Every structure is written in C-alpha cells, then in structure tokens.
PDB file of C-alpha atoms in Angstrom:
ATOM      1  CA  UNK N   1      27.115  78.171  69.139  1.00 48.00           C
ATOM      2  CA  UNK N   2      25.257  77.420  66.561  1.00 45.00           C
ATOM      3  CA  UNK N   3      27.997  75.472  64.615  1.00 47.00           C
ATOM      4  CA  UNK N   4      27.513  73.332  68.048  1.00 46.00           C
ATOM      5  CA  UNK N   5      23.441  73.233  67.657  1.00 49.00           C
ATOM      6  CA  UNK N   6      24.404  72.467  64.653  1.00 46.00           C
ATOM      7  CA  UNK N   7      27.088  69.748  65.037  1.00 48.00           C
ATOM      8  CA  UNK N   8      24.332  68.191  67.416  1.00 48.00           C
ATOM      9  CA  UNK N   9      21.094  68.501  65.315  1.00 48.00           C
ATOM     10  CA  UNK N  10      22.979  66.404  62.778  1.00 46.00           C
ATOM     11  CA  UNK N  11      24.457  63.976  65.558  1.00 50.00           C
ATOM     12  CA  UNK N  12      20.182  63.450  66.589  1.00 47.00           C
ATOM     13  CA  UNK N  13      19.280  62.932  62.334  1.00 46.00           C
ATOM     14  CA  UNK N  14      22.017  60.355  62.743  1.00 46.00           C
ATOM     15  CA  UNK N  15      20.895  58.440  65.229  1.00 48.00           C
ATOM     16  CA  UNK N  16      17.118  59.021  63.960  1.00 48.00           C
ATOM     17  CA  UNK N  17      18.280  58.033  60.280  1.00 51.00           C
ATOM     18  CA  UNK N  18      19.987  54.883  62.248  1.00 50.00           C
ATOM     19  CA  UNK N  19      18.572  51.535  60.487  1.00 54.00           C
ATOM     20  CA  UNK N  20      19.384  47.760  60.621  1.00 50.00           C
ATOM     21  CA  UNK N  21      18.391  44.729  58.524  1.00 50.00           C
ATOM     22  CA  UNK N  22      15.089  42.429  58.755  1.00 48.00           C
ATOM     23  CA  UNK N  23      16.477  39.655  60.685  1.00 46.00           C
ATOM     24  CA  UNK N  24      13.394  37.550  61.232  1.00 46.00           C
ATOM     25  CA  UNK N  25      12.747  38.121  56.946  1.00 41.00           C
ATOM     26  CA  UNK N  26       9.922  39.115  57.379  1.00 48.00           C
ATOM     27  CA  UNK N  27       7.475  38.096  54.688  1.00 57.00           C
ATOM     28  CA  UNK N  28       9.717  37.398  52.335  1.00 63.00           C
ATOM     29  CA  UNK N  29      11.878  35.603  53.757  1.00 66.00           C
ATOM     30  CA  UNK N  30       9.121  32.281  53.785  1.00 70.00           C
ATOM     31  CA  UNK N  31       7.502  33.533  51.052  1.00 78.00           C
ATOM     32  CA  UNK N  32      10.651  33.396  48.135  1.00 80.00           C
ATOM     33  CA  UNK N  33      12.381  30.628  49.997  1.00 83.00           C
ATOM     34  CA  UNK N  34       8.972  28.440  49.667  1.00 88.00           C
ATOM     35  CA  UNK N  35       9.068  29.502  45.528  1.00 91.00           C
ATOM     36  CA  UNK N  36      12.540  28.165  45.289  1.00 91.00           C
ATOM     37  CA  UNK N  37      11.598  24.811  46.738  1.00 93.00           C
ATOM     38  CA  UNK N  38       8.577  24.897  44.575  1.00 95.00           C
ATOM     39  CA  UNK N  39      11.611  25.268  41.707  1.00 95.00           C
ATOM     40  CA  UNK N  40      14.146  22.790  42.269  1.00 95.00           C
ATOM     41  CA  UNK N  41      11.580  19.629  43.766  1.00 95.00           C
ATOM     42  CA  UNK N  42       9.079  20.773  40.512  1.00 96.00           C
ATOM     43  CA  UNK N  43      12.009  21.026  38.425  1.00 95.00           C
ATOM     44  CA  UNK N  44      14.679  17.949  39.235  1.00 95.00           C
ATOM     45  CA  UNK N  45      11.386  16.006  39.175  1.00 95.00           C
ATOM     46  CA  UNK N  46      10.877  16.662  35.670  1.00 95.00           C
ATOM     47  CA  UNK N  47      14.395  16.827  34.732  1.00 95.00           C
ATOM     48  CA  UNK N  48      14.745  13.265  36.044  1.00 94.00           C
ATOM     49  CA  UNK N  49      11.252  11.952  34.373  1.00 94.00           C
ATOM     50  CA  UNK N  50      12.719  13.719  30.940  1.00 93.00           C
ATOM     51  CA  UNK N  51      16.527  12.152  30.860  1.00 92.00           C
ATOM     52  CA  UNK N  52      13.510   8.905  31.600  1.00 89.00           C
ATOM     53  CA  UNK N  53      12.564   9.363  27.499  1.00 87.00           C
ATOM     54  CA  UNK N  54       9.364   9.665  28.476  1.00 90.00           C
ATOM     55  CA  UNK N  55       6.540  11.885  26.266  1.00 91.00           C
ATOM     56  CA  UNK N  56       5.530  14.997  26.565  1.00 92.00           C
ATOM     57  CA  UNK N  57       2.340  14.575  27.454  1.00 93.00           C
ATOM     58  CA  UNK N  58       3.926  12.354  31.022  1.00 94.00           C
ATOM     59  CA  UNK N  59       6.408  14.977  31.988  1.00 94.00           C
ATOM     60  CA  UNK N  60       3.880  17.658  31.817  1.00 95.00           C
ATOM     61  CA  UNK N  61       1.733  15.894  33.972  1.00 96.00           C
ATOM     62  CA  UNK N  62       4.897  14.671  36.235  1.00 96.00           C
ATOM     63  CA  UNK N  63       5.213  18.552  36.267  1.00 96.00           C
ATOM     64  CA  UNK N  64       1.943  18.772  37.233  1.00 97.00           C
ATOM     65  CA  UNK N  65       1.284  16.708  39.829  1.00 97.00           C
ATOM     66  CA  UNK N  66       4.719  17.358  41.585  1.00 96.00           C
ATOM     67  CA  UNK N  67       3.112  21.322  41.847  1.00 97.00           C
ATOM     68  CA  UNK N  68       0.033  19.880  43.460  1.00 97.00           C
ATOM     69  CA  UNK N  69       1.821  17.393  45.479  1.00 96.00           C
ATOM     70  CA  UNK N  70       4.090  19.666  46.611  1.00 95.00           C
ATOM     71  CA  UNK N  71       1.859  22.934  47.281  1.00 95.00           C
ATOM     72  CA  UNK N  72      -0.610  20.966  49.587  1.00 96.00           C
ATOM     73  CA  UNK N  73       2.535  18.854  51.225  1.00 94.00           C
ATOM     74  CA  UNK N  74       3.618  22.487  52.185  1.00 92.00           C
ATOM     75  CA  UNK N  75       0.588  23.822  53.103  1.00 92.00           C
ATOM     76  CA  UNK N  76      -0.416  21.236  55.541  1.00 94.00           C
ATOM     77  CA  UNK N  77       2.903  20.565  57.084  1.00 91.00           C
ATOM     78  CA  UNK N  78       2.718  23.946  57.024  1.00 90.00           C
ATOM     79  CA  UNK N  79      -0.318  24.319  59.518  1.00 93.00           C
ATOM     80  CA  UNK N  80       0.407  21.698  61.649  1.00 94.00           C
ATOM     81  CA  UNK N  81       3.375  23.126  62.131  1.00 92.00           C
ATOM     82  CA  UNK N  82       2.014  26.307  63.156  1.00 89.00           C
ATOM     83  CA  UNK N  83      -0.889  24.909  64.068  1.00 93.00           C
ATOM     84  CA  UNK N  84       0.892  22.918  66.844  1.00 94.00           C
ATOM     85  CA  UNK N  85       3.949  25.788  67.427  1.00 90.00           C
ATOM     86  CA  UNK N  86       0.295  28.285  68.472  1.00 91.00           C
ATOM     87  CA  UNK N  87      -1.099  25.787  70.670  1.00 94.00           C
ATOM     88  CA  UNK N  88       2.192  24.798  72.952  1.00 92.00           C
ATOM     89  CA  UNK N  89       2.887  28.657  73.345  1.00 89.00           C
ATOM     90  CA  UNK N  90      -1.100  29.127  74.533  1.00 91.00           C
ATOM     91  CA  UNK N  91      -0.423  26.364  77.400  1.00 92.00           C
ATOM     92  CA  UNK N  92       2.692  28.514  78.641  1.00 90.00           C
ATOM     93  CA  UNK N  93       0.788  31.553  78.755  1.00 89.00           C
ATOM     94  CA  UNK N  94      -2.659  29.927  80.446  1.00 91.00           C
ATOM     95  CA  UNK N  95       0.458  28.517  82.596  1.00 89.00           C
ATOM     96  CA  UNK N  96       2.327  32.278  83.382  1.00 88.00           C
ATOM     97  CA  UNK N  97      -1.952  33.757  83.509  1.00 88.00           C
ATOM     98  CA  UNK N  98      -3.430  31.057  86.507  1.00 91.00           C
ATOM     99  CA  UNK N  99       0.789  31.647  88.409  1.00 88.00           C
ATOM    100  CA  UNK N 100      -0.721  36.284  87.748  1.00 88.00           C
ATOM    101  CA  UNK N 101      -3.787  35.054  89.575  1.00 90.00           C
ATOM    102  CA  UNK N 102      -2.968  32.896  92.341  1.00 91.00           C
ATOM    103  CA  UNK N 103       1.013  33.946  92.786  1.00 91.00           C
ATOM    104  CA  UNK N 104       0.785  37.676  91.581  1.00 90.00           C
ATOM    105  CA  UNK N 105       3.614  38.768  94.276  1.00 92.00           C
ATOM    106  CA  UNK N 106       6.297  35.707  93.233  1.00 91.00           C
ATOM    107  CA  UNK N 107       5.191  36.958  90.053  1.00 89.00           C
ATOM    108  CA  UNK N 108       5.551  40.842  90.828  1.00 90.00           C
ATOM    109  CA  UNK N 109       8.981  40.326  92.069  1.00 92.00           C
ATOM    110  CA  UNK N 110      10.029  37.606  90.196  1.00 89.00           C
ATOM    111  CA  UNK N 111       9.842  40.539  87.765  1.00 88.00           C
ATOM    112  CA  UNK N 112      11.741  42.704  89.634  1.00 90.00           C
ATOM    113  CA  UNK N 113      14.296  40.610  89.751  1.00 91.00           C
ATOM    114  CA  UNK N 114      14.519  40.080  86.005  1.00 88.00           C
ATOM    115  CA  UNK N 115      15.532  44.179  86.179  1.00 89.00           C
ATOM    116  CA  UNK N 116      17.384  43.658  88.411  1.00 92.00           C
ATOM    117  CA  UNK N 117      19.704  40.797  86.630  1.00 91.00           C
ATOM    118  CA  UNK N 118      20.281  43.888  83.639  1.00 89.00           C
ATOM    119  CA  UNK N 119      21.261  46.083  85.334  1.00 91.00           C
ATOM    120  CA  UNK N 120      18.607  48.065  87.050  1.00 91.00           C
ATOM    121  CA  UNK N 121      18.815  49.734  90.818  1.00 94.00           C
ATOM    122  CA  UNK N 122      16.477  47.070  92.753  1.00 91.00           C
ATOM    123  CA  UNK N 123      14.427  50.128  94.059  1.00 94.00           C
ATOM    124  CA  UNK N 124      13.998  50.972  90.067  1.00 93.00           C
ATOM    125  CA  UNK N 125      13.218  47.348  89.081  1.00 90.00           C
ATOM    126  CA  UNK N 126      10.384  46.587  92.261  1.00 92.00           C
ATOM    127  CA  UNK N 127       8.822  50.072  91.031  1.00 92.00           C
ATOM    128  CA  UNK N 128       8.524  49.015  87.748  1.00 90.00           C
ATOM    129  CA  UNK N 129       7.057  45.620  88.966  1.00 90.00           C
ATOM    130  CA  UNK N 130       4.802  47.271  90.777  1.00 92.00           C
ATOM    131  CA  UNK N 131       3.150  49.278  88.000  1.00 92.00           C
ATOM    132  CA  UNK N 132       3.288  47.052  85.365  1.00 87.00           C
ATOM    133  CA  UNK N 133       1.542  44.324  87.356  1.00 89.00           C
ATOM    134  CA  UNK N 134      -1.426  46.471  88.247  1.00 89.00           C
ATOM    135  CA  UNK N 135      -2.973  45.500  85.228  1.00 88.00           C
ATOM    136  CA  UNK N 136      -3.440  41.383  84.633  1.00 83.00           C
ATOM    137  CA  UNK N 137      -2.289  41.808  80.708  1.00 85.00           C
ATOM    138  CA  UNK N 138       0.867  43.720  80.303  1.00 87.00           C
ATOM    139  CA  UNK N 139       1.300  42.107  83.407  1.00 85.00           C
ATOM    140  CA  UNK N 140       1.027  38.761  81.248  1.00 88.00           C
ATOM    141  CA  UNK N 141       2.333  40.062  77.404  1.00 88.00           C
ATOM    142  CA  UNK N 142       5.559  41.398  80.229  1.00 86.00           C
ATOM    143  CA  UNK N 143       6.341  38.200  81.833  1.00 83.00           C
ATOM    144  CA  UNK N 144       5.319  36.099  78.133  1.00 86.00           C
ATOM    145  CA  UNK N 145       7.919  39.261  76.822  1.00 87.00           C
ATOM    146  CA  UNK N 146      10.988  38.507  79.505  1.00 82.00           C
ATOM    147  CA  UNK N 147      10.339  34.794  80.069  1.00 79.00           C
ATOM    148  CA  UNK N 148       9.058  32.582  77.086  1.00 81.00           C
ATOM    149  CA  UNK N 149      10.683  35.719  74.814  1.00 83.00           C
ATOM    150  CA  UNK N 150       6.820  35.570  73.019  1.00 85.00           C
ATOM    151  CA  UNK N 151       4.421  39.020  71.799  1.00 84.00           C
ATOM    152  CA  UNK N 152       0.987  37.512  72.657  1.00 83.00           C
ATOM    153  CA  UNK N 153      -0.850  39.270  70.334  1.00 80.00           C
ATOM    154  CA  UNK N 154       1.413  38.546  67.103  1.00 82.00           C
ATOM    155  CA  UNK N 155       1.303  34.285  67.046  1.00 85.00           C
ATOM    156  CA  UNK N 156       0.977  33.771  63.930  1.00 84.00           C
ATOM    157  CA  UNK N 157      -1.854  32.048  62.154  1.00 88.00           C
ATOM    158  CA  UNK N 158      -1.417  28.772  60.665  1.00 90.00           C
ATOM    159  CA  UNK N 159      -4.272  29.641  57.885  1.00 91.00           C
ATOM    160  CA  UNK N 160      -1.806  32.673  56.655  1.00 88.00           C
ATOM    161  CA  UNK N 161       1.269  30.194  56.334  1.00 88.00           C
ATOM    162  CA  UNK N 162      -0.653  27.229  55.635  1.00 91.00           C
ATOM    163  CA  UNK N 163      -2.201  29.580  52.607  1.00 91.00           C
ATOM    164  CA  UNK N 164       0.473  31.203  52.177  1.00 91.00           C
ATOM    165  CA  UNK N 165       2.907  27.815  51.372  1.00 91.00           C
ATOM    166  CA  UNK N 166       0.407  26.698  49.174  1.00 94.00           C
ATOM    167  CA  UNK N 167       0.734  30.467  47.260  1.00 94.00           C
ATOM    168  CA  UNK N 168       4.319  30.426  46.865  1.00 94.00           C
ATOM    169  CA  UNK N 169       5.938  27.324  46.005  1.00 95.00           C
ATOM    170  CA  UNK N 170       2.809  26.840  43.677  1.00 96.00           C
ATOM    171  CA  UNK N 171       4.276  29.941  41.692  1.00 95.00           C
ATOM    172  CA  UNK N 172       7.978  28.262  41.619  1.00 95.00           C
ATOM    173  CA  UNK N 173       7.002  24.615  41.021  1.00 96.00           C
ATOM    174  CA  UNK N 174       4.746  26.124  37.900  1.00 97.00           C
ATOM    175  CA  UNK N 175       7.799  28.323  36.364  1.00 95.00           C
ATOM    176  CA  UNK N 176       9.550  24.782  35.117  1.00 96.00           C
ATOM    177  CA  UNK N 177       5.876  23.544  34.062  1.00 96.00           C
ATOM    178  CA  UNK N 178       4.549  26.670  32.451  1.00 96.00           C
ATOM    179  CA  UNK N 179       6.875  26.201  28.388  1.00 96.00           C
ATOM    180  CA  UNK N 180       5.493  23.099  28.119  1.00 95.00           C
ATOM    181  CA  UNK N 181       1.765  24.730  28.635  1.00 95.00           C
ATOM    182  CA  UNK N 182       2.558  26.692  26.912  1.00 95.00           C
ATOM    183  CA  UNK N 183       3.739  24.774  23.478  1.00 92.00           C
ATOM    184  CA  UNK N 184       7.164  23.898  23.860  1.00 91.00           C
ATOM    185  CA  UNK N 185       8.467  20.403  22.915  1.00 90.00           C
ATOM    186  CA  UNK N 186      12.168  19.961  24.375  1.00 91.00           C
ATOM    187  CA  UNK N 187      13.181  20.798  28.232  1.00 92.00           C
ATOM    188  CA  UNK N 188      15.517  23.011  27.900  1.00 94.00           C
ATOM    189  CA  UNK N 189      13.271  25.929  27.347  1.00 95.00           C
ATOM    190  CA  UNK N 190      11.638  25.018  31.058  1.00 94.00           C
ATOM    191  CA  UNK N 191      15.207  24.510  31.571  1.00 94.00           C
ATOM    192  CA  UNK N 192      16.285  28.174  30.891  1.00 95.00           C
ATOM    193  CA  UNK N 193      12.895  29.082  33.277  1.00 96.00           C
ATOM    194  CA  UNK N 194      13.896  27.138  35.862  1.00 95.00           C
ATOM    195  CA  UNK N 195      17.027  29.281  36.134  1.00 93.00           C
ATOM    196  CA  UNK N 196      16.389  32.169  35.271  1.00 95.00           C
ATOM    197  CA  UNK N 197      13.835  32.337  38.037  1.00 94.00           C
ATOM    198  CA  UNK N 198      16.298  30.677  40.206  1.00 93.00           C
ATOM    199  CA  UNK N 199      18.632  33.263  40.101  1.00 94.00           C
ATOM    200  CA  UNK N 200      16.365  35.822  40.282  1.00 93.00           C
ATOM    201  CA  UNK N 201      15.175  33.639  44.304  1.00 89.00           C
ATOM    202  CA  UNK N 202      18.493  33.827  44.895  1.00 88.00           C
ATOM    203  CA  UNK N 203      19.332  37.377  44.966  1.00 90.00           C
ATOM    204  CA  UNK N 204      16.424  38.793  45.809  1.00 86.00           C
ATOM    205  CA  UNK N 205      17.476  36.191  49.564  1.00 82.00           C
ATOM    206  CA  UNK N 206      20.206  38.457  49.242  1.00 81.00           C
ATOM    207  CA  UNK N 207      17.988  41.955  50.630  1.00 77.00           C
ATOM    208  CA  UNK N 208      17.504  39.946  54.473  1.00 70.00           C
ATOM    209  CA  UNK N 209      21.654  38.792  54.037  1.00 72.00           C
ATOM    210  CA  UNK N 210      24.562  40.433  53.679  1.00 73.00           C
ATOM    211  CA  UNK N 211      24.988  38.785  50.995  1.00 81.00           C
ATOM    212  CA  UNK N 212      25.950  40.351  47.116  1.00 91.00           C
ATOM    213  CA  UNK N 213      23.197  39.233  45.189  1.00 90.00           C
ATOM    214  CA  UNK N 214      24.829  38.628  42.579  1.00 92.00           C
ATOM    215  CA  UNK N 215      26.475  36.102  44.690  1.00 92.00           C
ATOM    216  CA  UNK N 216      23.432  34.915  46.266  1.00 90.00           C
ATOM    217  CA  UNK N 217      21.406  34.315  42.851  1.00 91.00           C
ATOM    218  CA  UNK N 218      24.550  32.293  41.271  1.00 94.00           C
ATOM    219  CA  UNK N 219      24.753  30.364  43.931  1.00 92.00           C
ATOM    220  CA  UNK N 220      21.384  29.349  43.893  1.00 91.00           C
ATOM    221  CA  UNK N 221      21.334  29.092  40.080  1.00 93.00           C
ATOM    222  CA  UNK N 222      24.093  25.988  40.291  1.00 95.00           C
ATOM    223  CA  UNK N 223      21.741  24.689  43.338  1.00 93.00           C
ATOM    224  CA  UNK N 224      19.226  24.214  41.351  1.00 92.00           C
ATOM    225  CA  UNK N 225      21.454  23.345  38.557  1.00 93.00           C
ATOM    226  CA  UNK N 226      22.982  20.494  39.974  1.00 94.00           C
ATOM    227  CA  UNK N 227      20.138  18.864  41.619  1.00 93.00           C
ATOM    228  CA  UNK N 228      18.435  19.130  37.556  1.00 92.00           C
ATOM    229  CA  UNK N 229      22.089  17.556  36.293  1.00 93.00           C
ATOM    230  CA  UNK N 230      21.495  14.460  38.553  1.00 94.00           C
ATOM    231  CA  UNK N 231      18.204  13.773  39.007  1.00 94.00           C
ATOM    232  CA  UNK N 232      18.327  13.822  35.196  1.00 93.00           C
ATOM    233  CA  UNK N 233      21.697  11.929  34.608  1.00 93.00           C
ATOM    234  CA  UNK N 234      19.263   9.439  37.521  1.00 93.00           C
ATOM    235  CA  UNK N 235      16.367   9.034  34.870  1.00 91.00           C
ATOM    236  CA  UNK N 236      18.447   8.875  32.000  1.00 91.00           C
ATOM    237  CA  UNK N 237      20.475   6.098  34.003  1.00 90.00           C
ATOM    238  CA  UNK N 238      16.482   3.898  35.572  1.00 85.00           C
ATOM    239  CA  UNK N 239      15.016   4.521  32.156  1.00 77.00           C
ATOM    240  CA  UNK N 240      18.132   2.472  30.460  1.00 67.00           C
ATOM    241  CA  UNK N 241      17.646  -0.176  32.981  1.00 67.00           C
ATOM    242  CA  UNK N 242      13.743  -0.515  33.289  1.00 66.00           C
ATOM    243  CA  UNK N 243      13.296   0.224  30.199  1.00 58.00           C
TER     244      UNK N 243
END
C-alpha cells in the first residue's frame, strides 16, 4: 500500500511539474528580433558606406543616422500596426457586445453549440453556457475567446510596442557605431562587435525555439556577415563608379 501511495505521489508530482516552452515568445522574442534587426540593418548600412572609401566622420554620421531613422521607423510602424489591430479587435468586441444585449438567448445557444462541438454532452453544455451567460462581461470574454480567439483584458498596447521596438532596435544599431564613437579608425572593430552581438542574439533566440544555442547563433552570424559582405562589395562598386 505504501509503495502504491509513493508511486501515486510521484505521478502527481511529475504531472504538476510538466511544463512547455513559451510558444508566443513573450517579451523576449520581439526584443531580441528588434535588436537583431537594428544590428543587421545598421551594420549593412555602415559597411556599404565604408566600402565607398569615405571618411571616418561620414561612417559615424551614417551609423547614427541609420540608428535614429531605423528606430523611429520601427516605433512608428509598430505603433500603427498594433493600434490598427487593437481598433479592429475593439470593433469586433462592440459587435459581440451588441449581440449579447439584443439576442442573449441566441448567443447562449451559440456558446452551448460550441461546447457540444468539442465533445461536451448537450445537457451539460447548455447548463455551462447558461451559467457563464449570467454575467454580461464574463459572457463577452468567453465569446471573444471562443469565437475570435482573443482575451479582451490582454489587448496589446500600441505605446508599449512602439517604445520597446524603438529601444531594442536602437540598442542593436548602436553596436556597430560604438567602436567609432570610442575612437576606432578602422571598420574591423565595428564588424567584430556587431557579429558578436548577432551571435549572442541568435543564441538567445534559441530559448524560444527547439534549436541549440550555438546553431542559432552561428546561423544569425552567417546571415549578418553575408549582409555586411554584400553591402560592402556594393559600396565599393558604387564608390568606384561614382568617384
């Protein structure tokens, strides 16, 4: 009997400790990808300009301009995108709210039908739907989740999205410029620091994927290095043609 109790306890403990990865990525995914975007785009921009054999001052100015322009562009785009999505969701919630007010029984029947379709016994489904529909706000939340796949209480904030995009992009874009601001006169310190940052970002991304950290890091390193190499070659070509 004691052995069975112990096995049961272990089974419950194992079940309670069963966890999954955060498949949505939470804050980590957009932050890391924002920084990665800033790194790749500003590194490519600066190497392209450097390939044209311009002065150190021009490269620094280009890097800072790329940082500012990219960060503001990301923030504006993210704000507009999230605000538009939120407005669409709120409009759909208003439709659902009106339907619940005008046709409460029809909406209750609809909710019961959803549960029946998922395998709940019809009588139980109707009773669950009836109890959930007693509170209008709870009914709205349930219908929004079941029909629209959203949680009315967890809509994304356009301002938070814009600020986080601005900050993460600016941080990533700063890395290629930093060596020049600290007195570097050649491109290679900026290139090394940016590539190290890309490897680090790729490794962190592995936390929300099934890939190993070194594979993810090397993949991002290779992609960023390729972007820098291509733009440097184009900058050299265009610099020679224009010059």
